[in-house]
Coordinates of C-alpha atoms in Angstrom, one line a residue:
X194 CA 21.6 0.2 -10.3
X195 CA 20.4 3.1 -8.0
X196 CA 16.8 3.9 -6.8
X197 CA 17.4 8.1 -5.9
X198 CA 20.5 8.0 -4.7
X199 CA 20.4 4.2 -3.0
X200 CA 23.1 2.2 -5.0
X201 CA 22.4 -1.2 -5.3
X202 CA 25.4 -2.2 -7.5
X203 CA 25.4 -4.0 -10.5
X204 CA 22.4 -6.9 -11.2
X205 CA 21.0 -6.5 -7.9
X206 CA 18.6 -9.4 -6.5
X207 CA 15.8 -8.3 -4.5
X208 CA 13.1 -10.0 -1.8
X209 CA 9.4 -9.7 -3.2
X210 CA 6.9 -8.3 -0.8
X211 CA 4.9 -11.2 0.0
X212 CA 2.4 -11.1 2.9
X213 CA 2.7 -13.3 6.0
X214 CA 6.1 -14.0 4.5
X215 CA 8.6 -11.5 4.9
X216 CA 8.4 -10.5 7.9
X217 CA 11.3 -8.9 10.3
X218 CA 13.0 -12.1 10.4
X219 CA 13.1 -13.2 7.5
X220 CA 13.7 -10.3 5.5
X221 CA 17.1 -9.9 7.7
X222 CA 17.8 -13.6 7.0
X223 CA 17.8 -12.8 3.2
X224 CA 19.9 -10.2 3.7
X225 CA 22.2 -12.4 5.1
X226 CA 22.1 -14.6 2.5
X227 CA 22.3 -12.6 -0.4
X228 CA 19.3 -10.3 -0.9
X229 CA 20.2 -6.6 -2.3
X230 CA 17.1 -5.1 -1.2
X231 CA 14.3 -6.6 0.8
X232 CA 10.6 -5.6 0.9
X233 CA 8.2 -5.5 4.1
X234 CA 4.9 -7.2 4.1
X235 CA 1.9 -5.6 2.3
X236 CA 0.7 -2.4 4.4
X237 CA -3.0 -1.6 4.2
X238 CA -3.3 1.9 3.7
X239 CA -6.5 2.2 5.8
X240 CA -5.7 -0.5 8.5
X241 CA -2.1 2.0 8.9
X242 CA -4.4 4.9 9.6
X243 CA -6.7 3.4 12.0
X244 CA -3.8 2.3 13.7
X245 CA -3.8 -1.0 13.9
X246 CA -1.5 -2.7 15.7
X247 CA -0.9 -5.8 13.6
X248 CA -0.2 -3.2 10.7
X249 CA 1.6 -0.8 12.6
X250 CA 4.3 -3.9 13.8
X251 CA 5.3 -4.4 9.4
X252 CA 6.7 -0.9 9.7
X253 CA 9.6 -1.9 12.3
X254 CA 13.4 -2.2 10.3
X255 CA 16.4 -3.4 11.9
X256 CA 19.5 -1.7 10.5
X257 CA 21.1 -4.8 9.3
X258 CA 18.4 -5.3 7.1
X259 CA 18.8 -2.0 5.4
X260 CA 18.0 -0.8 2.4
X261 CA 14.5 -1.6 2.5
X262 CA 11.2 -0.9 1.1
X263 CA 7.9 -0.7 2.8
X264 CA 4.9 -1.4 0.5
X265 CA 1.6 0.0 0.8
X266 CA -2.0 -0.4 -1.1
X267 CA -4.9 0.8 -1.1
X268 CA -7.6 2.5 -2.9
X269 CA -8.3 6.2 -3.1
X270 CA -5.7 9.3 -3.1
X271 CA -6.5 10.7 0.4
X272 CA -5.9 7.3 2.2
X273 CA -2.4 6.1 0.3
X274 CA -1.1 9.6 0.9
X275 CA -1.8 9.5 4.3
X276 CA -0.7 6.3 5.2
X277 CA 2.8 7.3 3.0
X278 CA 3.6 10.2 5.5
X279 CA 2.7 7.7 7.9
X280 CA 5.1 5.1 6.4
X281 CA 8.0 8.0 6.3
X282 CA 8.0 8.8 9.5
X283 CA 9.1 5.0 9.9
X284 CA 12.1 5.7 7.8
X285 CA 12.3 3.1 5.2
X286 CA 14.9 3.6 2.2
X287 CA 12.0 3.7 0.0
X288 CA 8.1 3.5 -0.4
X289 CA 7.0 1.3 -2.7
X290 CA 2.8 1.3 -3.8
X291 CA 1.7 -2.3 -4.6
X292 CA -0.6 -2.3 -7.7
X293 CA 0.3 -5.9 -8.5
X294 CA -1.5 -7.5 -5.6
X295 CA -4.2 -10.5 -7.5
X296 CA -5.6 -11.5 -4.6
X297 CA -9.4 -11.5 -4.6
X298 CA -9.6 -9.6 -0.8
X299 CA -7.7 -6.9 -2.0
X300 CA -7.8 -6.5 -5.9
X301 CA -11.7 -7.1 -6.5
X302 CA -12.2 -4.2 -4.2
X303 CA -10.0 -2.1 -6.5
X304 CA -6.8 -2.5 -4.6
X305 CA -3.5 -3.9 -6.1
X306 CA -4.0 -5.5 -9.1
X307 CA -7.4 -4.0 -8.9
X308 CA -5.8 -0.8 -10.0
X309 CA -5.1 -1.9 -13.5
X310 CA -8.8 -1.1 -14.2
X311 CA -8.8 2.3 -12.7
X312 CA -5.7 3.7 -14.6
X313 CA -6.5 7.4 -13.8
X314 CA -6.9 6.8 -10.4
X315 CA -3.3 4.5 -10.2
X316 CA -1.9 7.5 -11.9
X317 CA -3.6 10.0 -9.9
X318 CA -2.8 8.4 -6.7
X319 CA 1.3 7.2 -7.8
X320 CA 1.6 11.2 -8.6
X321 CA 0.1 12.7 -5.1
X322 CA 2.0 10.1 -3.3
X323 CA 5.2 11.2 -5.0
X324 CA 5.0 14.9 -4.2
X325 CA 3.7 14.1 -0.2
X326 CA 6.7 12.4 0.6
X327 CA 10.6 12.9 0.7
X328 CA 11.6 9.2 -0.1
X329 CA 12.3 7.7 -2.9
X330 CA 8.8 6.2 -4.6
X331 CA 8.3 3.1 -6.9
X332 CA 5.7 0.9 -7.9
X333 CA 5.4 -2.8 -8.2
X334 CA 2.8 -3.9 -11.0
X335 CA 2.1 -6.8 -13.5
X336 CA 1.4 -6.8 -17.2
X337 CA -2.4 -5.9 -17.1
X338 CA -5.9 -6.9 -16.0
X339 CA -5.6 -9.8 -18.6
X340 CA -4.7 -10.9 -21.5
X341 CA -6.7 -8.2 -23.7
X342 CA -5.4 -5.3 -21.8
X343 CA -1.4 -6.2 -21.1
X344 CA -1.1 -2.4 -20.9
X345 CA 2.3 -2.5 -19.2
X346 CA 4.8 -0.7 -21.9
X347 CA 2.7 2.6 -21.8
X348 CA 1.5 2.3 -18.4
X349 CA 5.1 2.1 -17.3
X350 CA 5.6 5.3 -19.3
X351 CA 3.1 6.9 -17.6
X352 CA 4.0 5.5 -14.3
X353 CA 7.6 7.6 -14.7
X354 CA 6.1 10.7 -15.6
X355 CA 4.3 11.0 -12.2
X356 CA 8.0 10.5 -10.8
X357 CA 8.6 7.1 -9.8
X358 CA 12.5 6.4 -9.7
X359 CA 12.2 2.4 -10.3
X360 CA 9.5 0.4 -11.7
X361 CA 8.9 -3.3 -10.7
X362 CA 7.1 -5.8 -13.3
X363 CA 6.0 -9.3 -12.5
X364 CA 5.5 -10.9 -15.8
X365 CA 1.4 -12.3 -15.5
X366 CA -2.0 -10.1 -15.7
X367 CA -4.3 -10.0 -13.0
X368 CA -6.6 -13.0 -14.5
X369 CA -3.6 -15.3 -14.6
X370 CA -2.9 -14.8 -10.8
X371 CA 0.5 -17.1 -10.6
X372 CA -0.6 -19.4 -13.0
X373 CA 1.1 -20.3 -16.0
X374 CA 4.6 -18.8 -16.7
X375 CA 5.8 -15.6 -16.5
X376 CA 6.0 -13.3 -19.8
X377 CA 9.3 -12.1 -19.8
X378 CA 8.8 -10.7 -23.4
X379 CA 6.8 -8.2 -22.7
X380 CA 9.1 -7.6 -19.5
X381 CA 11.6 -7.2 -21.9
X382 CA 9.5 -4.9 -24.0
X383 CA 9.1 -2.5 -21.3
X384 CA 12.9 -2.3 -21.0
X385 CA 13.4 -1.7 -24.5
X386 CA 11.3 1.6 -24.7
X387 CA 13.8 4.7 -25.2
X388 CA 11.8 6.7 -23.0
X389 CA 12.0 4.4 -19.7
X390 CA 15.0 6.2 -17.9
X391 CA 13.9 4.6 -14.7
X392 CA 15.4 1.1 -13.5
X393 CA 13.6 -1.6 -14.4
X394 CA 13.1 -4.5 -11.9
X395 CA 12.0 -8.0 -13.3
X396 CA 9.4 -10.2 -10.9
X397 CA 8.0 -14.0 -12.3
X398 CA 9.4 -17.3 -12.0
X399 CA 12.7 -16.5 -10.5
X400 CA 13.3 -19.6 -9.1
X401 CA 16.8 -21.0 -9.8
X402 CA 20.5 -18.9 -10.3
X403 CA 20.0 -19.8 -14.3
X404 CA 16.6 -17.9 -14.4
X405 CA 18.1 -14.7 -12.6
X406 CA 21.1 -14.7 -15.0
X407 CA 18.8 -15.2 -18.0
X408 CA 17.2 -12.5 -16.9
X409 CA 19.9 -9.8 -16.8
X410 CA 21.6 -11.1 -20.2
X411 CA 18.0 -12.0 -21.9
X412 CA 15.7 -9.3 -21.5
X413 CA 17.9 -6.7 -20.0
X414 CA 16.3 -5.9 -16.8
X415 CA 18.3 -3.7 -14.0
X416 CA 17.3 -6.1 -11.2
X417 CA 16.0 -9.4 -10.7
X418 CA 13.2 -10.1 -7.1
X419 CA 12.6 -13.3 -6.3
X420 CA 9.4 -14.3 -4.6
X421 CA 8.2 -17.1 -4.0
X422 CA 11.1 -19.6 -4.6
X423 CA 12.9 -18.4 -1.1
X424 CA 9.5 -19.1 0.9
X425 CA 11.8 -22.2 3.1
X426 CA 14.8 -21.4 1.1
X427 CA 16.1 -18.1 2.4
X428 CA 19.4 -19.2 0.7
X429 CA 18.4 -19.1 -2.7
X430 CA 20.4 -15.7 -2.8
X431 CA 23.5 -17.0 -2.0
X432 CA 23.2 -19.2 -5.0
X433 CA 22.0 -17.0 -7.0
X434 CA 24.8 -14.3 -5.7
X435 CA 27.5 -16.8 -6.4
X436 CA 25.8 -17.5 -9.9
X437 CA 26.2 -14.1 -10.8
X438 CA 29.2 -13.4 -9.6
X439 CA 31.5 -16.2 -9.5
X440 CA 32.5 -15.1 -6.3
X441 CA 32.1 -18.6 -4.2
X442 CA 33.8 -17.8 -1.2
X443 CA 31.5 -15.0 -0.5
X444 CA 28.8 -17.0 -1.2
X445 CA 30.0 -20.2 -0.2
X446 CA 27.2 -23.1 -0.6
X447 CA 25.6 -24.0 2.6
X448 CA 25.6 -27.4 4.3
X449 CA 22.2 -29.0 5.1
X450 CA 22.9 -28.2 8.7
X451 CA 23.2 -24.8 8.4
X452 CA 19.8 -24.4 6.8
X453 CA 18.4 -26.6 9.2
X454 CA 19.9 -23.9 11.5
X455 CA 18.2 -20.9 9.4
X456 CA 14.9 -22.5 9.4
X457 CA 15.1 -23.1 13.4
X458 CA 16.0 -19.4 13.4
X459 CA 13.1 -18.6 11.7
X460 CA 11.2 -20.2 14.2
X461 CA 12.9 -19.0 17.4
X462 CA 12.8 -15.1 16.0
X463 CA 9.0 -15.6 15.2
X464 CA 8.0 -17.5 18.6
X465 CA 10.2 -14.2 20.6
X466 CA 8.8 -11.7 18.3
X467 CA 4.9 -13.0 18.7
X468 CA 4.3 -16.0 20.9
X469 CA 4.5 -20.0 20.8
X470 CA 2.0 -20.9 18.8
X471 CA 1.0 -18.1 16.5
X472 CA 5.4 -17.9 15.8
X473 CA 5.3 -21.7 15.3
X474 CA 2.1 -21.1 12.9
X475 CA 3.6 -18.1 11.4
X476 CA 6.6 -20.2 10.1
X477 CA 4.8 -23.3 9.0
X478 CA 4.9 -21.9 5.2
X479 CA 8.6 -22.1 5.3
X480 CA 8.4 -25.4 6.2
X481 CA 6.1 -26.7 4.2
X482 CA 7.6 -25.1 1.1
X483 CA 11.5 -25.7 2.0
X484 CA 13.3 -27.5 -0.8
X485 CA 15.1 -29.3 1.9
X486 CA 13.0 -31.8 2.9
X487 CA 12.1 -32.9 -1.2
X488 CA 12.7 -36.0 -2.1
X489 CA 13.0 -37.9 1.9
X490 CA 11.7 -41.1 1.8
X491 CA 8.3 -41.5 3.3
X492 CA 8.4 -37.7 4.4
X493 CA 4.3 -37.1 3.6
X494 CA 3.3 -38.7 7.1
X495 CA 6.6 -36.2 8.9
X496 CA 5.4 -33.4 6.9
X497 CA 2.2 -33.4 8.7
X498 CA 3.7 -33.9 11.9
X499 CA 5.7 -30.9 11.5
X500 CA 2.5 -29.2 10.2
X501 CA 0.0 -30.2 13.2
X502 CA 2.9 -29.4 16.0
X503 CA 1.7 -26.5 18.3
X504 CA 4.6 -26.3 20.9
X505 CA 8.1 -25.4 20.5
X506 CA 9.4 -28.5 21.8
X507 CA 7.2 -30.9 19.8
X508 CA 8.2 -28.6 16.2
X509 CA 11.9 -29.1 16.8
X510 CA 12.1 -32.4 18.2
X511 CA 10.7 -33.3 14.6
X512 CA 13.0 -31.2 13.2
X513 CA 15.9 -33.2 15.4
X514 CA 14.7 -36.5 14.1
X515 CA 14.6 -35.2 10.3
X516 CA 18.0 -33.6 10.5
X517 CA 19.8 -37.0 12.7
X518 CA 17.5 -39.8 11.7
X519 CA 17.2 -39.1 8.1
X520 CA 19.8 -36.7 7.3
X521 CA 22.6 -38.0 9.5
X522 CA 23.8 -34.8 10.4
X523 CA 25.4 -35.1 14.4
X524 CA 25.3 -32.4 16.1

């Protein structure tokens, strides 16, 4: 599969854009594990104009991580195009516009998601955005506003015509948030019109290595992204890697020590990159959500310990007793 001339080989598994969630270290960690293409954070187009600073930081890439896409949103034409020169100048492999975003904040003030009511003005916007910029552009949507107006196989028609070169579909409307399951149907709709030359990439549910191949034999999509079943489980792209291509000693399976280690890392990066307690509290969704600690004994009342600690010491000292005292990993 190639996005412009970005080759990202055959069944390519991607990193969603997901806001206070993949962030510089963790998008890198993906890579590591597995993860084709990663996406940044969600860039306000606005908040990148004015300059703020907590924006400004989502546009840093390492080279390791590379390719990568930087996603923006916003809300009129003159904003999105300035803040995707702005975004270029960062040098990203590609820019992609976020018109999938349910999020009350953002979509009921015509943002994201918001966009599937405004048609023109998605089109309008996709289109100047396209000719302002050098970079390869694509778009990240979902199936419609709801369930009356699942608009997707025309819109994504549409959506090409203003020059996109890859189209990305999470499988819900607007008014089902991430409720419910995915429609991969009507995903697989959109990749069965003739006149959809453009990759196709396939967003919803992606949660286990059976899912992602489903996805590629089922309903035909060019690329799978996986969201939020590798919040705490970075390593969910090995296992899907290894699913899809049988190739185990490339993606060997990791021992529960080594994802203790990649959840520390997590910490550490975000605790360097920020400071103590806004790193420790910018990692606690990882925790929380990491399929590592299901099923311990008793783990509710160390789950809010690990939750409540504010120091670097206290967080891994928990982390210590979880990984000797329960785990019986020796270090």
């Amino acid at each position: 599969m190639k996005i412009g001339n970005i080759d990202l080989g055959k069944r390519p598994v991607m990193l969603a854009p997901m806001e206070d969630v993949t962030d510089a270290s963790f998008r890198l960690i993906c890579k590591e594990q597995g993860a084709d293409m990663t996406y940044s954070e969600f860039v306000s187009a606005d908040a990148l104009i004015r300059n703020i600073a907590a924006t400004t930081r989502k546009l840093e890439i390492a080279p390791a991580e590379r390719p990568t896409a930087i996603q923006i949103y916003g809300r009129d034409v003159e904003s999105m195009v300035e803040a995707a020169k702005i975004v270029e100048a960062a040098r990203p492999d590609i820019l992609d516009l976020n018109f999938g975003c349910p999020v009350k904040k953002v979509a009921g003030k015509g943002g994201g998601a918001g966009m599937l009511r405004n048609l023109p003005l998605m089109l309008e916007i996709t289109s100047a955005v396209v000719k302002a910029v050098n970079i390869p552009v694509t778009v990240k949507t979902r199936l419609g506003w709801d369930h009356e107006s699942k608009v997707i196989v025309t819109l994504a028609e549409q959506l090409q015509d203003c020059g996109i070169q890859a189209l990305t579909v999470h499988g819900r409307t607007r008014s089902q948030m991430y409720t419910g399951e995915a429609d991969w149907e009507m995903i697989a709709r959109v990749k069965e019109n003739p006149r959809l030359t453009i990759p196709l990439i396939g967003n919803g549910d992606i949660t286990t290595p059976q899912r992602a191949h489903d996805a590629f034999e089922r309903y035909g999509v060019d690329g799978v992204m996986v969201g939020r079943a590798s919040i705490g489980a970075p390593w969910i792209f090995r296992d899907i890697k290894r699913h899809l291509t049988g190739n185990s000693d490339l993606y060997g399976e990791l021992s529960a020590a080594q994802k203790f280690d990649l959840l520390r890392r997590q910490v550490s990066e975000n605790i360097s990159r920020i400071d103590d307690y806004r790193g420790i509290l910018h990692t606690r969704r990882h925790l929380a959500a990491s399929p590592l600690f299901k099923g311990i004994p008793h783990f509710r009342e160390v789950r809010i310990a690990m939750l409540r600690a504010d120091t670097p010491e206290a967080l891994f000292g928990i982390l210590d007793h979880v990984e000797h005292d329960i785990f019986g990993i020796e270090r």
